Amino acid sequence: MSTAVPEGLAAAVTALRPFVDGRRENGELLADYFDGHRVLGDPAVLSALADALAERIAGLDVDCVAGEAVAGSSLATAVSLALHRGGRSVPVRALRREPKSRGVPGVLSAHVPEGSRFALVDDVAGTGACLERSVRRLRELRHEIVGAWVIVDRQDGAAARLEGLGVRLSALFTLNDFSTARTPLP
């Protein structure tokens, strides 16, 4: 099984102009903020990205695909569907930032048996704060994390941060793969 990124996928992502001026969760302004919603909103590109991520996850012993709401959970749903098309039924769960007290309470969108093995997905990894939060939440619920997969690794410390938690980060692209698509701040 090949895990190469399909030819032309970086160009298809770039064509959606996802690199914009934006702020990180900590308030830092970036001229090359990756707006994953621009990418996840395009069905053809989302499908291709989900297929590429699913190919990397398919051979692993995972019980569930999860991502933090909203971008991560949207991508997790697409990856779960791609795995299903490939013959693996792997349910998807959204991770909430805050526990819900009504409906299905807690940080997961639906119950998962204790000890389940999770593949975490997200659109981008920067410092790794969001992925670390997801890892810690799932571990508090006594689940295992098989690994974390993202579309873009900004290479701002996420891999080292997750490695410190015993979780490997895998990315389809690094920020450098899109160097010509970025515009520096004036």
mmCIF file of C-alpha atoms in Angstrom:
data_model
loop_
_atom_site.group_PDB
_atom_site.id
_atom_site.type_symbol
_atom_site.label_atom_id
_atom_site.label_comp_id
_atom_site.label_asym_id
_atom_site.label_seq_id
_atom_site.Cartn_x
_atom_site.Cartn_y
_atom_site.Cartn_z
ATOM 1 C CA MET A 1 0.000 0.000 0.000
ATOM 2 C CA SER A 2 1.428 3.378 -1.042
ATOM 3 C CA THR A 3 1.222 6.315 1.330
ATOM 4 C CA ALA A 4 2.430 8.912 -1.147
ATOM 5 C CA VAL A 5 0.308 12.030 -1.374
ATOM 6 C CA PRO A 6 -1.628 11.950 -4.657
ATOM 7 C CA GLU A 7 -0.059 14.091 -7.353
ATOM 8 C CA GLY A 8 -1.790 17.412 -7.721
ATOM 9 C CA LEU A 9 -3.320 17.409 -4.222
ATOM 10 C CA ALA A 10 -1.077 20.215 -2.966
ATOM 11 C CA ALA A 11 -2.050 22.292 -6.004
ATOM 12 C CA ALA A 12 -5.741 21.575 -5.384
ATOM 13 C CA VAL A 13 -5.356 22.711 -1.758
ATOM 14 C CA THR A 14 -3.441 25.822 -2.828
ATOM 15 C CA ALA A 15 -6.127 26.709 -5.384
ATOM 16 C CA LEU A 16 -8.603 27.075 -2.512
ATOM 17 C CA ARG A 17 -6.416 29.865 -1.065
ATOM 18 C CA PRO A 18 -6.426 28.558 2.514
ATOM 19 C CA PHE A 19 -3.440 30.637 3.678
ATOM 20 C CA VAL A 20 -4.770 33.890 5.087
ATOM 21 C CA ASP A 21 -4.058 36.423 7.810
ATOM 22 C CA GLY A 22 -5.449 34.848 10.953
ATOM 23 C CA ARG A 23 -4.942 34.410 14.658
ATOM 24 C CA ARG A 24 -3.958 31.370 16.617
ATOM 25 C CA GLU A 25 -5.849 30.383 19.730
ATOM 26 C CA ASN A 26 -3.221 32.259 21.771
ATOM 27 C CA GLY A 27 -3.834 35.471 19.783
ATOM 28 C CA GLU A 28 -0.646 35.363 17.704
ATOM 29 C CA LEU A 29 -1.191 36.853 14.234
ATOM 30 C CA LEU A 30 -0.008 34.738 11.303
ATOM 31 C CA ALA A 31 0.211 35.805 7.667
ATOM 32 C CA ASP A 32 0.072 32.143 6.679
ATOM 33 C CA TYR A 33 -2.702 30.919 8.939
ATOM 34 C CA PHE A 34 -4.160 27.730 7.444
ATOM 35 C CA ASP A 35 -7.937 28.181 7.213
ATOM 36 C CA GLY A 36 -8.898 24.528 7.036
ATOM 37 C CA HIS A 37 -12.561 25.353 6.541
ATOM 38 C CA ARG A 38 -11.777 26.590 3.019
ATOM 39 C CA VAL A 39 -10.328 23.172 2.246
ATOM 40 C CA LEU A 40 -12.856 21.066 4.159
ATOM 41 C CA GLY A 41 -15.687 22.879 2.396
ATOM 42 C CA ASP A 42 -14.661 21.621 -1.040
ATOM 43 C CA PRO A 43 -16.087 18.108 -1.544
ATOM 44 C CA ALA A 44 -13.530 16.938 -4.115
ATOM 45 C CA VAL A 45 -10.487 18.147 -2.178
ATOM 46 C CA LEU A 46 -11.915 16.964 1.146
ATOM 47 C CA SER A 47 -12.533 13.527 -0.337
ATOM 48 C CA ALA A 48 -8.979 13.305 -1.713
ATOM 49 C CA LEU A 49 -7.467 14.442 1.600
ATOM 50 C CA ALA A 50 -9.641 11.996 3.560
ATOM 51 C CA ASP A 51 -8.627 9.156 1.234
ATOM 52 C CA ALA A 52 -4.937 9.995 1.722
ATOM 53 C CA LEU A 53 -5.304 10.096 5.509
ATOM 54 C CA ALA A 54 -7.444 6.938 5.565
ATOM 55 C CA GLU A 55 -4.764 5.106 3.588
ATOM 56 C CA ARG A 56 -2.297 5.854 6.398
ATOM 57 C CA ILE A 57 -4.719 4.740 9.115
ATOM 58 C CA ALA A 58 -6.310 1.718 7.389
ATOM 59 C CA GLY A 59 -3.725 -0.879 8.402
ATOM 60 C CA LEU A 60 -3.620 0.186 12.048
ATOM 61 C CA ASP A 61 -5.555 -1.259 14.960
ATOM 62 C CA VAL A 62 -7.985 1.609 15.588
ATOM 63 C CA ASP A 63 -11.511 1.517 16.982
ATOM 64 C CA CYS A 64 -12.479 5.112 16.347
ATOM 65 C CA VAL A 65 -11.479 8.230 14.410
ATOM 66 C CA ALA A 66 -11.872 11.496 16.298
ATOM 67 C CA GLY A 67 -11.223 15.173 15.869
ATOM 68 C CA GLU A 68 -11.922 18.265 17.868
ATOM 69 C CA ALA A 69 -15.057 20.121 16.826
ATOM 70 C CA VAL A 70 -15.397 21.672 14.226
ATOM 71 C CA ALA A 71 -12.599 21.308 11.656
ATOM 72 C CA GLY A 72 -11.159 18.167 13.227
ATOM 73 C CA SER A 73 -14.519 16.471 13.571
ATOM 74 C CA SER A 74 -15.470 17.321 9.970
ATOM 75 C CA LEU A 75 -12.224 15.792 8.758
ATOM 76 C CA ALA A 76 -12.702 12.783 11.068
ATOM 77 C CA THR A 77 -16.107 12.144 9.497
ATOM 78 C CA ALA A 78 -14.604 12.264 6.004
ATOM 79 C CA VAL A 79 -11.777 9.909 7.043
ATOM 80 C CA SER A 80 -14.280 7.482 8.594
ATOM 81 C CA LEU A 81 -16.259 7.476 5.338
ATOM 82 C CA ALA A 82 -13.061 6.900 3.336
ATOM 83 C CA LEU A 83 -12.160 3.968 5.584
ATOM 84 C CA HIS A 84 -15.676 2.593 5.076
ATOM 85 C CA ARG A 85 -15.309 2.829 1.283
ATOM 86 C CA GLY A 86 -12.062 0.890 1.716
ATOM 87 C CA GLY A 87 -13.811 -1.909 3.600
ATOM 88 C CA ARG A 88 -13.160 -0.845 7.227
ATOM 89 C CA SER A 89 -15.984 0.284 9.446
ATOM 90 C CA VAL A 90 -14.370 2.709 11.896
ATOM 91 C CA PRO A 91 -16.824 4.972 13.724
ATOM 92 C CA VAL A 92 -16.208 8.676 14.165
ATOM 93 C CA ARG A 93 -16.533 10.832 17.266
ATOM 94 C CA ALA A 94 -16.310 14.573 17.753
ATOM 95 C CA LEU A 95 -14.349 15.880 20.705
ATOM 96 C CA ARG A 96 -15.947 18.895 22.320
ATOM 97 C CA ARG A 97 -13.859 21.658 23.881
ATOM 98 C CA GLU A 98 -16.273 21.839 26.771
ATOM 99 C CA PRO A 99 -18.266 18.913 28.188
ATOM 100 C CA LYS A 100 -21.915 18.956 27.219
ATOM 101 C CA SER A 101 -24.430 18.552 30.044
ATOM 102 C CA ARG A 102 -27.533 17.803 27.965
ATOM 103 C CA GLY A 103 -28.271 15.167 25.328
ATOM 104 C CA VAL A 104 -25.194 12.934 25.271
ATOM 105 C CA PRO A 105 -23.144 14.496 28.067
ATOM 106 C CA GLY A 106 -19.380 14.720 28.150
ATOM 107 C CA VAL A 107 -16.600 15.618 25.731
ATOM 108 C CA LEU A 108 -17.319 12.868 23.190
ATOM 109 C CA SER A 109 -20.262 13.129 20.800
ATOM 110 C CA ALA A 110 -21.282 9.525 21.564
ATOM 111 C CA HIS A 111 -20.259 6.775 23.952
ATOM 112 C CA VAL A 112 -17.181 4.700 23.180
ATOM 113 C CA PRO A 113 -16.193 1.670 25.279
ATOM 114 C CA GLU A 114 -13.353 2.340 27.707
ATOM 115 C CA GLY A 115 -9.972 1.354 26.309
ATOM 116 C CA SER A 116 -10.864 2.132 22.705
ATOM 117 C CA ARG A 117 -7.986 2.937 20.352
ATOM 118 C CA PHE A 118 -8.291 6.350 18.681
ATOM 119 C CA ALA A 119 -6.808 7.864 15.547
ATOM 120 C CA LEU A 120 -6.842 11.646 16.025
ATOM 121 C CA VAL A 121 -7.178 13.881 12.977
ATOM 122 C CA ASP A 122 -7.124 17.632 12.488
ATOM 123 C CA ASP A 123 -6.663 20.094 9.681
ATOM 124 C CA VAL A 124 -3.422 21.637 10.940
ATOM 125 C CA ALA A 125 -0.812 21.158 13.651
ATOM 126 C CA GLY A 126 0.950 24.281 14.856
ATOM 127 C CA THR A 127 2.199 24.276 18.408
ATOM 128 C CA GLY A 128 0.217 21.104 19.070
ATOM 129 C CA ALA A 129 -1.958 22.641 21.804
ATOM 130 C CA CYS A 130 -5.273 21.435 20.327
ATOM 131 C CA LEU A 131 -4.001 17.932 19.642
ATOM 132 C CA GLU A 132 -2.465 17.753 23.109
ATOM 133 C CA ARG A 133 -5.818 18.775 24.609
ATOM 134 C CA SER A 134 -7.501 15.976 22.622
ATOM 135 C CA VAL A 135 -4.922 13.406 23.727
ATOM 136 C CA ARG A 136 -5.325 14.381 27.370
ATOM 137 C CA ARG A 137 -9.131 14.306 27.206
ATOM 138 C CA LEU A 138 -9.193 10.873 25.625
ATOM 139 C CA ARG A 139 -6.673 9.528 28.110
ATOM 140 C CA GLU A 140 -8.751 10.909 30.990
ATOM 141 C CA LEU A 141 -11.557 8.747 29.590
ATOM 142 C CA ARG A 142 -9.120 5.790 29.574
ATOM 143 C CA HIS A 143 -8.679 5.518 25.828
ATOM 144 C CA GLU A 144 -5.511 4.860 23.823
ATOM 145 C CA ILE A 145 -4.183 7.174 21.124
ATOM 146 C CA VAL A 146 -2.711 5.313 18.150
ATOM 147 C CA GLY A 147 -1.426 8.506 16.519
ATOM 148 C CA ALA A 148 -2.363 11.919 15.177
ATOM 149 C CA TRP A 149 -2.764 12.797 11.489
ATOM 150 C CA VAL A 150 -3.103 16.262 9.977
ATOM 151 C CA ILE A 151 -3.313 17.868 6.575
ATOM 152 C CA VAL A 152 -0.584 20.441 7.315
ATOM 153 C CA ASP A 153 2.169 20.433 9.921
ATOM 154 C CA ARG A 154 3.337 24.017 10.442
ATOM 155 C CA GLN A 155 6.461 22.580 12.107
ATOM 156 C CA ASP A 156 5.995 24.905 15.086
ATOM 157 C CA GLY A 157 6.594 22.252 17.732
ATOM 158 C CA ALA A 158 3.522 20.016 17.510
ATOM 159 C CA ALA A 159 5.497 16.880 16.647
ATOM 160 C CA ALA A 160 7.822 17.292 19.640
ATOM 161 C CA ARG A 161 4.937 18.192 21.931
ATOM 162 C CA LEU A 162 3.001 15.078 20.949
ATOM 163 C CA GLU A 163 6.125 12.905 21.045
ATOM 164 C CA GLY A 164 6.463 13.990 24.685
ATOM 165 C CA LEU A 165 3.054 12.411 25.213
ATOM 166 C CA GLY A 166 4.041 9.243 23.356
ATOM 167 C CA VAL A 167 1.965 10.113 20.277
ATOM 168 C CA ARG A 168 3.382 10.234 16.748
ATOM 169 C CA LEU A 169 2.292 13.063 14.441
ATOM 170 C CA SER A 170 1.949 12.365 10.716
ATOM 171 C CA ALA A 171 1.159 15.021 8.125
ATOM 172 C CA LEU A 172 0.270 14.967 4.458
ATOM 173 C CA PHE A 173 2.148 18.246 3.983
ATOM 174 C CA THR A 174 4.377 20.667 5.835
ATOM 175 C CA LEU A 175 3.995 24.409 5.608
ATOM 176 C CA ASN A 176 7.094 24.459 3.376
ATOM 177 C CA ASP A 177 5.207 22.455 0.745
ATOM 178 C CA PHE A 178 3.082 25.563 0.262
ATOM 179 C CA SER A 179 5.820 28.221 0.394
ATOM 180 C CA THR A 180 4.708 29.838 -2.850
ATOM 181 C CA ALA A 181 1.100 30.050 -1.627
ATOM 182 C CA ARG A 182 1.949 32.166 1.401
ATOM 183 C CA THR A 183 1.962 35.943 1.601
ATOM 184 C CA PRO A 184 4.036 37.615 4.333
ATOM 185 C CA LEU A 185 2.565 40.360 6.463
ATOM 186 C CA PRO A 186 3.566 43.893 5.390
#
